[in-house]
Short mmCIF file of C-alpha atoms and ligand atoms in Angstrom, two decimals:
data_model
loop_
_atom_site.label_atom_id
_atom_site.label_comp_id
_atom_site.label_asym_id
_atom_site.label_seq_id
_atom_site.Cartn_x
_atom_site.Cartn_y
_atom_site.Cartn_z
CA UNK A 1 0.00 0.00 0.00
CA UNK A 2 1.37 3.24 -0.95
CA UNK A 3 0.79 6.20 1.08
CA UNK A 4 1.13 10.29 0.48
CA UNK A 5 -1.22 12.62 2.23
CA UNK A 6 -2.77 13.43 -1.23
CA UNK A 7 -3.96 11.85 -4.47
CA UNK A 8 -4.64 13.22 -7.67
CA UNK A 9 -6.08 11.71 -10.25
CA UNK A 10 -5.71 13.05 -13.66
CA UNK A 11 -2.50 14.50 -15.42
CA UNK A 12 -4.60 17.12 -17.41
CA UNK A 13 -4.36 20.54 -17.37
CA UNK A 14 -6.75 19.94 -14.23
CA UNK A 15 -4.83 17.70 -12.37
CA UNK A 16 -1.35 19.72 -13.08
CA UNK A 17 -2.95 23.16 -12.09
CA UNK A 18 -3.98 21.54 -8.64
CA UNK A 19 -0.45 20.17 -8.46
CA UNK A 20 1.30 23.75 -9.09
CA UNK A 21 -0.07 24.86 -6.18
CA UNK A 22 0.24 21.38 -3.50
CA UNK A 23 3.62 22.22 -3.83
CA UNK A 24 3.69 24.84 -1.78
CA UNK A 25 1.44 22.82 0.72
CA UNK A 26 4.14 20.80 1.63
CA UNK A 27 1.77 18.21 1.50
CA UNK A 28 3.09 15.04 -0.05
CA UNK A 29 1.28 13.89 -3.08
CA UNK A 30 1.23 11.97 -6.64
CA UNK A 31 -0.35 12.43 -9.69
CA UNK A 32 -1.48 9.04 -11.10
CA UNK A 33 -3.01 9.31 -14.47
CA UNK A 34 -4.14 6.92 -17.29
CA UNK A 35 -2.13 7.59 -20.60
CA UNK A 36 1.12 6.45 -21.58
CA UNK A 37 2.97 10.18 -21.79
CA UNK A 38 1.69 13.68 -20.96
CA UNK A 39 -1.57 16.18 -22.63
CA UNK A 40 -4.00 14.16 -21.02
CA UNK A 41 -7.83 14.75 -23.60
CA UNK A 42 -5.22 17.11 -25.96
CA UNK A 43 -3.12 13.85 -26.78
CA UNK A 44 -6.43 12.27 -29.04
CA UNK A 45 -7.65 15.66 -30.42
CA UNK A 46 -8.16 15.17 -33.94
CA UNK A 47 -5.12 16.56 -35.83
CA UNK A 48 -6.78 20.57 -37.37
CA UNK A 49 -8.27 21.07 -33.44
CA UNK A 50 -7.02 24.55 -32.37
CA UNK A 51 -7.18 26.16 -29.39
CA UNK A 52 -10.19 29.00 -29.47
CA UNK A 53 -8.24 31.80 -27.96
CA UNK A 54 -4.66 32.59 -28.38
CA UNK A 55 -1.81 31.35 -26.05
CA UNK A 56 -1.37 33.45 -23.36
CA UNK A 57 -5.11 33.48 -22.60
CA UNK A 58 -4.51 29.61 -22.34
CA UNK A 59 -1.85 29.20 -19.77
CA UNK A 60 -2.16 27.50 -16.65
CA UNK A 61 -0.79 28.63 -13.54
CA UNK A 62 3.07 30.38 -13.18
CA UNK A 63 3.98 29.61 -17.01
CA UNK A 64 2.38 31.59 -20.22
CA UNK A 65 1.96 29.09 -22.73
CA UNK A 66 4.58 30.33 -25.33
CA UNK A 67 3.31 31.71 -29.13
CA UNK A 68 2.96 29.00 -31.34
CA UNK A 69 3.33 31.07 -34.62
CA UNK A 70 -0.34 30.89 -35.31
CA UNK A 71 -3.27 33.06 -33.95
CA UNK A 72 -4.78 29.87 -32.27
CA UNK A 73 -2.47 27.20 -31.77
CA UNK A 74 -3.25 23.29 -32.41
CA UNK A 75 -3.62 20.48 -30.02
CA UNK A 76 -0.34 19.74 -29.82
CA UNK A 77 1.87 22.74 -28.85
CA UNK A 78 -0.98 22.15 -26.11
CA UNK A 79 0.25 18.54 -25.87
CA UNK A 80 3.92 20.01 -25.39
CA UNK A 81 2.96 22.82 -23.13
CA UNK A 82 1.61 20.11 -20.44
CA UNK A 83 4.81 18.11 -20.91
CA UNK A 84 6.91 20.85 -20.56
CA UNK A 85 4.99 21.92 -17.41
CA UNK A 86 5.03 18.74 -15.82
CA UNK A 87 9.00 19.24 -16.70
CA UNK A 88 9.41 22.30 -15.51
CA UNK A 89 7.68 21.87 -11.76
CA UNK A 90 8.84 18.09 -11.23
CA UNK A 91 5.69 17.55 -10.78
CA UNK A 92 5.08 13.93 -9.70
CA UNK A 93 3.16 12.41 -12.31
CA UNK A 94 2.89 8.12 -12.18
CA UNK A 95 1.97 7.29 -15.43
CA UNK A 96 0.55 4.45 -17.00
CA UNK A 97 -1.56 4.04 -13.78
CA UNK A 98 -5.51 3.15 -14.48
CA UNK A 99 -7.59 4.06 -11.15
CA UNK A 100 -10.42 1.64 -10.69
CA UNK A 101 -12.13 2.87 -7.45
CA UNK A 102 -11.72 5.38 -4.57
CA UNK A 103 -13.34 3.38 -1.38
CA UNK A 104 -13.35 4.78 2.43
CA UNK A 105 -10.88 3.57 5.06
CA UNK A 106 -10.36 4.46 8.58
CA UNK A 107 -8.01 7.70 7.82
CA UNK A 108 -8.58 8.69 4.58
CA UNK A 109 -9.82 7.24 1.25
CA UNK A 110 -7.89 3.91 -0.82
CA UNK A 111 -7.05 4.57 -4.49
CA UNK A 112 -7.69 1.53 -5.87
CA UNK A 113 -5.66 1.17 -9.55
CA UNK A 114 -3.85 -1.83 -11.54
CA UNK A 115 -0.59 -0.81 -10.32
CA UNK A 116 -1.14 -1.02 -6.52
CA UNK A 117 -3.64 0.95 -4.05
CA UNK A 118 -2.66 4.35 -2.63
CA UNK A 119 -4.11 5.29 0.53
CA UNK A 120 -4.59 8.92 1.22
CA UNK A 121 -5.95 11.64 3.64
CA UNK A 122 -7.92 13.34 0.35
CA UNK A 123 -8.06 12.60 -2.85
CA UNK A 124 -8.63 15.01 -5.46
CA UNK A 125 -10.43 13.80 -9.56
CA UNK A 126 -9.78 15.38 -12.36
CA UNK A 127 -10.17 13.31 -14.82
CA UNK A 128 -12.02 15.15 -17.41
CA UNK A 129 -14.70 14.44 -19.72
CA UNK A 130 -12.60 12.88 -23.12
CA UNK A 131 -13.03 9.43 -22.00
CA UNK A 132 -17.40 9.98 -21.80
CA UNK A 133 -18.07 11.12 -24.75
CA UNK A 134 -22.37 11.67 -25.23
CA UNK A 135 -24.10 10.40 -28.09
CA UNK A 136 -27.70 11.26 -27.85
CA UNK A 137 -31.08 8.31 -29.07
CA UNK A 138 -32.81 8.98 -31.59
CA UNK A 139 -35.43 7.17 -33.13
CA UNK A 140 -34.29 4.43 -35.66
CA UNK A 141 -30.66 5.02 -34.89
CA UNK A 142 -30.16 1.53 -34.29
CA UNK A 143 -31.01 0.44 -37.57
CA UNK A 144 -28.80 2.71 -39.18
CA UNK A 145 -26.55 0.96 -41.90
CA UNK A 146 -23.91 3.67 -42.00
CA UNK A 147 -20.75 4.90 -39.95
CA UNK A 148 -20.82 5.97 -36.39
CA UNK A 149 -17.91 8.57 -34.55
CA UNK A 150 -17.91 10.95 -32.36
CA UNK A 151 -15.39 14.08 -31.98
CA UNK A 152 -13.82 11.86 -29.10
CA UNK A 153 -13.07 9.31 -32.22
CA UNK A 154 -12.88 11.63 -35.03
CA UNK A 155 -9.16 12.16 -36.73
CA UNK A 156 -8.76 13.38 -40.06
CA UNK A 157 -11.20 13.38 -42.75
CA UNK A 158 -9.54 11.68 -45.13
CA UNK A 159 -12.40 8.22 -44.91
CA UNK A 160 -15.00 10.88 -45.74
CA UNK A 161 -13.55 11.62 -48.88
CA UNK A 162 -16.54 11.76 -51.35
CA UNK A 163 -19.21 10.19 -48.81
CA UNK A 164 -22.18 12.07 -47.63
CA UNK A 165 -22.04 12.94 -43.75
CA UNK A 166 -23.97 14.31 -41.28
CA UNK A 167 -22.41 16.37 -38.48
CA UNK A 168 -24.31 16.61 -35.59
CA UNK A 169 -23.83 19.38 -32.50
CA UNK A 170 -24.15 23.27 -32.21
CA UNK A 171 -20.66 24.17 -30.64
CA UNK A 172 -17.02 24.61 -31.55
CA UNK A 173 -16.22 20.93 -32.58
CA UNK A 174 -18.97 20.61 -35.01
CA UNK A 175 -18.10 23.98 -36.58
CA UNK A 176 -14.44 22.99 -36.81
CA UNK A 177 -14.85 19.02 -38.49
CA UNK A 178 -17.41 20.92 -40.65
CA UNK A 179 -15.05 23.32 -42.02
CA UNK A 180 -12.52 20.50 -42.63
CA UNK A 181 -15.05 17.57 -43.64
CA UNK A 182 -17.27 19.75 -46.40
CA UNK A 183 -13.86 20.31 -48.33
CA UNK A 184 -13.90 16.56 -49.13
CA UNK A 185 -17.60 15.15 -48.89
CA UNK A 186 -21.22 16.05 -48.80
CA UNK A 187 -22.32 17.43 -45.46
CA UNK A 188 -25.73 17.90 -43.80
CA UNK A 189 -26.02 19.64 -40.40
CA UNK A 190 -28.20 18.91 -37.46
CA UNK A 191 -28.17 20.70 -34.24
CA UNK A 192 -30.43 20.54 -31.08
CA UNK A 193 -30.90 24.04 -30.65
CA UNK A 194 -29.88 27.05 -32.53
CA UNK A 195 -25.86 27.65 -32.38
CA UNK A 196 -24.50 30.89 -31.46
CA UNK A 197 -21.99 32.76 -33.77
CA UNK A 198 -19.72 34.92 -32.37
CA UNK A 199 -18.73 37.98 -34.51
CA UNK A 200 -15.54 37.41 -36.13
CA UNK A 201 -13.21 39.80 -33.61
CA UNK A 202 -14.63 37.97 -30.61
CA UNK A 203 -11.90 35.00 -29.51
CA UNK A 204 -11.91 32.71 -26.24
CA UNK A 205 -9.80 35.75 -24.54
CA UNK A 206 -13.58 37.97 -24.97
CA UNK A 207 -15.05 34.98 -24.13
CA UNK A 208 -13.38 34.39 -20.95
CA UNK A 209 -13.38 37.95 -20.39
CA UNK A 210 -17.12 38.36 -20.47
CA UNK A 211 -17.68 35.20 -18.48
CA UNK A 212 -15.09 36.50 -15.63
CA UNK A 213 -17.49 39.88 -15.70
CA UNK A 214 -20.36 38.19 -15.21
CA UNK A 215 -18.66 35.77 -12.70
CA UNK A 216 -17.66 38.72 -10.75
CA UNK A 217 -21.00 39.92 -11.39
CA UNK A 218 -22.44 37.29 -9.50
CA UNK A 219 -20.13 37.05 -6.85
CA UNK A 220 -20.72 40.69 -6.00
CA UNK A 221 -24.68 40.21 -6.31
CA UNK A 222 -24.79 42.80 -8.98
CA UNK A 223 -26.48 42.04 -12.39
CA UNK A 224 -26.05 39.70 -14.15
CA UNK A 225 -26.18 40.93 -17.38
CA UNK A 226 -27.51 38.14 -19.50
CA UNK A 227 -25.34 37.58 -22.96
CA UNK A 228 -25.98 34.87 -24.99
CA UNK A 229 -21.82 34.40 -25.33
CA UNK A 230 -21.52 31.24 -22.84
CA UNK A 231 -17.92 29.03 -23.44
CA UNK A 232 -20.09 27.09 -25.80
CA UNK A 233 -20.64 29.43 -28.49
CA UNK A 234 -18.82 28.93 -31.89
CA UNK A 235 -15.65 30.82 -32.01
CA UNK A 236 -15.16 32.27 -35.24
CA UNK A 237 -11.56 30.54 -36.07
CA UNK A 238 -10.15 31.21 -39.45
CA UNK A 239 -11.35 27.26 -40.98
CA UNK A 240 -14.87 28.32 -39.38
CA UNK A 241 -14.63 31.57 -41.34
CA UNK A 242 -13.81 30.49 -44.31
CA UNK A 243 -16.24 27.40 -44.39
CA UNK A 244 -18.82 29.92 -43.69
CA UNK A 245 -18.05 31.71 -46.74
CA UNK A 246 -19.17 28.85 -48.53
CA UNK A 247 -22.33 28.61 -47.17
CA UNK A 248 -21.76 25.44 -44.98
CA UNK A 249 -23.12 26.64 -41.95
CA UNK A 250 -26.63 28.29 -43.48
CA UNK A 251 -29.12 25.15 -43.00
CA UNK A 252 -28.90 23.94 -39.87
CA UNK A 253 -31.89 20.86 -39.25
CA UNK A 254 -33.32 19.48 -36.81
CA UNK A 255 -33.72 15.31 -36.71
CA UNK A 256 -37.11 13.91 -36.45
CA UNK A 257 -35.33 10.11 -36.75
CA UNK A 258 -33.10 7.92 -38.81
CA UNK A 259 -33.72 4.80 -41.19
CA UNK A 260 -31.64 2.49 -42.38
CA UNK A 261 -30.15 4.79 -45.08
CA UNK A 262 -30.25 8.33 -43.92
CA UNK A 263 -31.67 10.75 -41.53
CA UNK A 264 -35.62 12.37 -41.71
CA UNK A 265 -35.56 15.49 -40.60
CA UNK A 266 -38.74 17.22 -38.65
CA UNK A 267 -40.42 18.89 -41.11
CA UNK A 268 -40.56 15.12 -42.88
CA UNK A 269 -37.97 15.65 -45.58
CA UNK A 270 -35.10 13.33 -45.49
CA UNK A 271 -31.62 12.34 -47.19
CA UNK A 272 -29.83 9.62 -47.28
CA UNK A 273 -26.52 9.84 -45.32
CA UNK A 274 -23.20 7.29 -45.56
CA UNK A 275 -21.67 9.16 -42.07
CA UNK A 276 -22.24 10.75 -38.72
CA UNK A 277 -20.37 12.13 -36.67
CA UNK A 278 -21.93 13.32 -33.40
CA UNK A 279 -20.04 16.19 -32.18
CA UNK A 280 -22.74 16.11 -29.29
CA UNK A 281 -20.23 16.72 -25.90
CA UNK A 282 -19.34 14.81 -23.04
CA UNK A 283 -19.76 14.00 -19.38
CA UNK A 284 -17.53 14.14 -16.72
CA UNK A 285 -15.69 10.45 -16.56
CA UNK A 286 -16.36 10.21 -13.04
CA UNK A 287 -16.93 5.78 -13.33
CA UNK A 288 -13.99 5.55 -10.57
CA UNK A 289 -15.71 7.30 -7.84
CA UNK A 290 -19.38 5.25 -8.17
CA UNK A 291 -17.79 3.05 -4.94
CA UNK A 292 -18.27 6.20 -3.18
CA UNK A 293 -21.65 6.89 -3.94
CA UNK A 294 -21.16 10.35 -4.21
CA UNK A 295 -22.47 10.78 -8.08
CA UNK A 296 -25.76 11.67 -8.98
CA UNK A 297 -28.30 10.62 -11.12
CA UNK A 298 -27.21 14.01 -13.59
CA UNK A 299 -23.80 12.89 -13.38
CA UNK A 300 -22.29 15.15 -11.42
CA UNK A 301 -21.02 14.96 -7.83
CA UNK A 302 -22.88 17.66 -5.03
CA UNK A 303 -19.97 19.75 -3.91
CA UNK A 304 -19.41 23.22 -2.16
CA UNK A 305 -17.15 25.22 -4.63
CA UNK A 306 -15.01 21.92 -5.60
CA UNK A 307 -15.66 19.85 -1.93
CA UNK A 308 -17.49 17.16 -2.23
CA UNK A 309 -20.77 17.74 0.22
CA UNK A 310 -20.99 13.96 1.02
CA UNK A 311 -17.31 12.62 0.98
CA UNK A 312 -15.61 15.67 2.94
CA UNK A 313 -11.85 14.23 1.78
CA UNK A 314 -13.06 14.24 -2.19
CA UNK A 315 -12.20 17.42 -4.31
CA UNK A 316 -13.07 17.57 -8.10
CA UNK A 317 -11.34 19.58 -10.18
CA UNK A 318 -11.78 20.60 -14.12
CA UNK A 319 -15.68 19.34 -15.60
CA UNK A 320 -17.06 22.77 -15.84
CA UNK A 321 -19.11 25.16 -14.29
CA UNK A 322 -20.52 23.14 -11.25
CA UNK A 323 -16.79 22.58 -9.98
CA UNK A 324 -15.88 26.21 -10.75
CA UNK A 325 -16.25 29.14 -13.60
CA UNK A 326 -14.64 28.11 -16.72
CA UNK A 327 -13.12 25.52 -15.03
CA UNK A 328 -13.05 23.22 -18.04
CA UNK A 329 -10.29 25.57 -19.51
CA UNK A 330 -6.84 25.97 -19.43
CA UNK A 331 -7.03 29.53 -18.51
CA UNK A 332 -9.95 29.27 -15.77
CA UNK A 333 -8.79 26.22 -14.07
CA UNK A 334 -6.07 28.19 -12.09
CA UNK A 335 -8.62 29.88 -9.31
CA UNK A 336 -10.39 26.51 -8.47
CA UNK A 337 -6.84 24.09 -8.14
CA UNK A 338 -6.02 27.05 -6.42
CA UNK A 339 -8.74 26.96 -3.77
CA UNK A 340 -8.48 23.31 -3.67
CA UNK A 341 -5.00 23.03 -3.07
CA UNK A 342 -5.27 25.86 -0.07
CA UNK A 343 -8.91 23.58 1.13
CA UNK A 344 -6.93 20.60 1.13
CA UNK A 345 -3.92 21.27 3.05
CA UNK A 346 -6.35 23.30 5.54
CA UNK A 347 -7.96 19.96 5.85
CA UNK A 348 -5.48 17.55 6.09
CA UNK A 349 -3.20 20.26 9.02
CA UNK A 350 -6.07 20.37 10.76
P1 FAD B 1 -8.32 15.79 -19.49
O1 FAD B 1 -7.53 16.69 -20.33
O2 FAD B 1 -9.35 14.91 -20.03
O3 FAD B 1 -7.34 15.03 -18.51
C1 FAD B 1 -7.83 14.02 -17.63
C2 FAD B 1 -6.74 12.97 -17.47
O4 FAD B 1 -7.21 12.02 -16.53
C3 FAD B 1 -6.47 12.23 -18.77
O5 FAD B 1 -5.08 12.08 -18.94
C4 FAD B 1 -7.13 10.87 -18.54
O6 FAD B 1 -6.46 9.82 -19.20
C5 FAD B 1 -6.97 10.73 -17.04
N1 FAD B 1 -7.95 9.82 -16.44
C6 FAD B 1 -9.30 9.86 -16.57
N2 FAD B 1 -9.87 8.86 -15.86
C7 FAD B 1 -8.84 8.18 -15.26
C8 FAD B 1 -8.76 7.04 -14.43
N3 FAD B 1 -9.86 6.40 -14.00
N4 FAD B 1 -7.54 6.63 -14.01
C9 FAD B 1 -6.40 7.28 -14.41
N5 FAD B 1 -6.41 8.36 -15.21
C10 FAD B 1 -7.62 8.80 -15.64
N6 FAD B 1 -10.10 24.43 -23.38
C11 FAD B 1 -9.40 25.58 -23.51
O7 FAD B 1 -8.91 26.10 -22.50
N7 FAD B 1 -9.22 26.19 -24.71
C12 FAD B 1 -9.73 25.64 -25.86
O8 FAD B 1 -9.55 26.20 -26.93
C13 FAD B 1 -10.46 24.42 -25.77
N8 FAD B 1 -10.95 23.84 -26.90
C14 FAD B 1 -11.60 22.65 -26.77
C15 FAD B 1 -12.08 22.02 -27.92
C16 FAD B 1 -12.74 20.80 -27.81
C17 FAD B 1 -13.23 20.11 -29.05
C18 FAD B 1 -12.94 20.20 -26.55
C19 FAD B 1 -13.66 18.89 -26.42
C20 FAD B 1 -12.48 20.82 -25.40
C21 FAD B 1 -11.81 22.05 -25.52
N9 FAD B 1 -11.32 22.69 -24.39
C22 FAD B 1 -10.63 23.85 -24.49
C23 FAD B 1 -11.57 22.15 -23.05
C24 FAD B 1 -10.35 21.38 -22.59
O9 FAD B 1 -9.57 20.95 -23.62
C25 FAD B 1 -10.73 20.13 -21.90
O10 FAD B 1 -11.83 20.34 -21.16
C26 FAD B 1 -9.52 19.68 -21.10
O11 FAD B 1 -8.92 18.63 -21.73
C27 FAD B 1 -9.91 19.40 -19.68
O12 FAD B 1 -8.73 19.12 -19.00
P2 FAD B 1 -8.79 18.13 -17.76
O13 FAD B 1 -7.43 18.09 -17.16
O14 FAD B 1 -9.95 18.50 -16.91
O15 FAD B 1 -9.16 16.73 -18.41
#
């Protein structure tokens, strides 16, 4: 049994930002984490994914991300930022470790994984949401004939080449495979609600800056002014630009069910399709921590800021707004690992 006073699980951006600051706990911890080398979700982005702001509004804690020579850099200068990070504060990562289950002991929680248990005073997740990606049911879908991906899956679009595929979500990874897929094959779009366009000089930095305004907004109790511009909206990247010049974006539908063949959309019309690719999100992969019974039926674990409410040595760090604003981002993850890392060695001194 292996023992440190804290575990953290995940070597994302998550799970490195909460390690910047246990340093300075004096605390001793590890990082155990899943893949074989360093990026955590950024090591299976498909290959044209770029960032959607530019790099210093996507640095994590201590360290600006440097330029990458373009506007918004691709997945992986963000692969060899996080390597470089782990690098450059010796930050204890064990790597190829799989964690199967966090169960209570007397004293603290057991990390169970397939290299050994760790047993620990708190335990901190962050493992993301790559590894759960969402594909919605619709009608019929089972007896679809064609391909099936999601974005989680999706790599180049070379297979397309000449086929006729639908693309299926509202937000920045639809836009982006759209741009890059309608160069080669037919496409068809399909969306749940109505996606938001930014205009063309708003980036992630406006993003994040409107977000931290109305974040501070609501902090303060002041209004909260209500803009449609959430994290979610479609950043207008040069690809997404230039796709939208040629009209792929126009007719977005909405799916009524699917046949064999193709898709039927609402208002009864329908085409036949060879492809989707459902660009529909993810959940937080939170599988490890059901032997806790801490997650909820909506997925998500109750906490206060990022404590969990019913397992007071769990902290969750990274999946979004419930653990934190903008939390899911390489720029907004700093202030929660923050206030975990300062929670946590509060905690475990006392
Ligand atoms: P991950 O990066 O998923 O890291 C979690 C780590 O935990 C992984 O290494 C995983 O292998 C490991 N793990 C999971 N479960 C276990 C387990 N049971 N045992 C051991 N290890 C485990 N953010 C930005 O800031 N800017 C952007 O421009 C941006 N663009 C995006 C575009 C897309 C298409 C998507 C999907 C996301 C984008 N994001 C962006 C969000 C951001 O990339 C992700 O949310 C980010 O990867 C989250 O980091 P994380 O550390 O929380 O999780």
């Amino acid at each position: 049994m292996n023992h440190q006073d804290v575990v953290v699980i995940g070597a994302g951006q998550a799970g490195l930002a909460v390690g910047y600051f246990l340093r300075r706990t004096g605390l001793s911890f590890t990082i155990l984490d899943g893949e074989s080398g360093p990026g955590g979700a950024w090591r299976h982005a498909w290959e044209s994914l770029r960032l959607f702001s530019p790099a210093q509004w996507s640095s994590l804690p201590g360290w600006q991300m440097p330029a990458s020579g373009a506007e918004y850099p691709p997945a992986t200068h963000v692969v060899d930022y996080l390597r470089c990070y782990e690098e450059r504060y010796q930050l204890p990562v064990e790597r190829p470790v799989e964690v199967m289950a966090v169960t209570s002991a007397p004293g603290g929680l057991v990390v169970h994984t397939n290299a050994g248990d760790w047993k620990a005073g708190a335990v901190v997740s962050a493992t993301g949401t790559w590894r759960a990606p969402v594909i919605p049911d619709y009608p019929g879908l089972a007896s679809f004939k064609g391909v099936q991906m999601h974005s989680a899956q999706y790599g180049t679009p070379e297979a397309l080449r000449g086929r006729r595929v639908l693309v299926v979500g509202g937000g920045n990874s639809a836009a982006q495979i759209l741009a890059e897929v309608s160069l080669i094959a037919e496409t068809a779009w399909a969306v749940q609600e109505l996606p938001q366009f930014l205009s063309d000089d708003v980036d992630g930095r406006v993003l994040f800056q409107r977000a931290t305004e109305r974040w501070n907004a609501l902090q303060s109790g002041r209004p909260v002014e209500t803009r449609p511009a959430g994290l979610a909206s479609i950043v207008m990247v040069p690809p997404v630009r230039e796709a939208r010049s040629r009209g792929v974006y126009h007719h977005p539908r909405f799916i009524h069910h699917f046949n064999e063949d193709g898709v039927v959309w609402t208002d009864n019309s329908q085409i036949p399709i060879d492809a989707i690719i459902w660009c529909t999100g993810f959940e937080p992969a939170l599988s490890h921590l059901d032997s806790l019974g801490v997650v909820q039926s909506n997925g998500h674990v109750n906490v206060n800021g990022t404590r969990a409410r019913d397992e007071g040595r769990l902290w969750l760090v990274g999946y979004g707004e419930w653990t934190g604003f903008a939390s899911a981002t390489l720029i907004g993850v700093m202030r929660s690992a923050r206030d975990t890392a300062r929670e946590v060695g509060e905690f475990l001194k006392a």
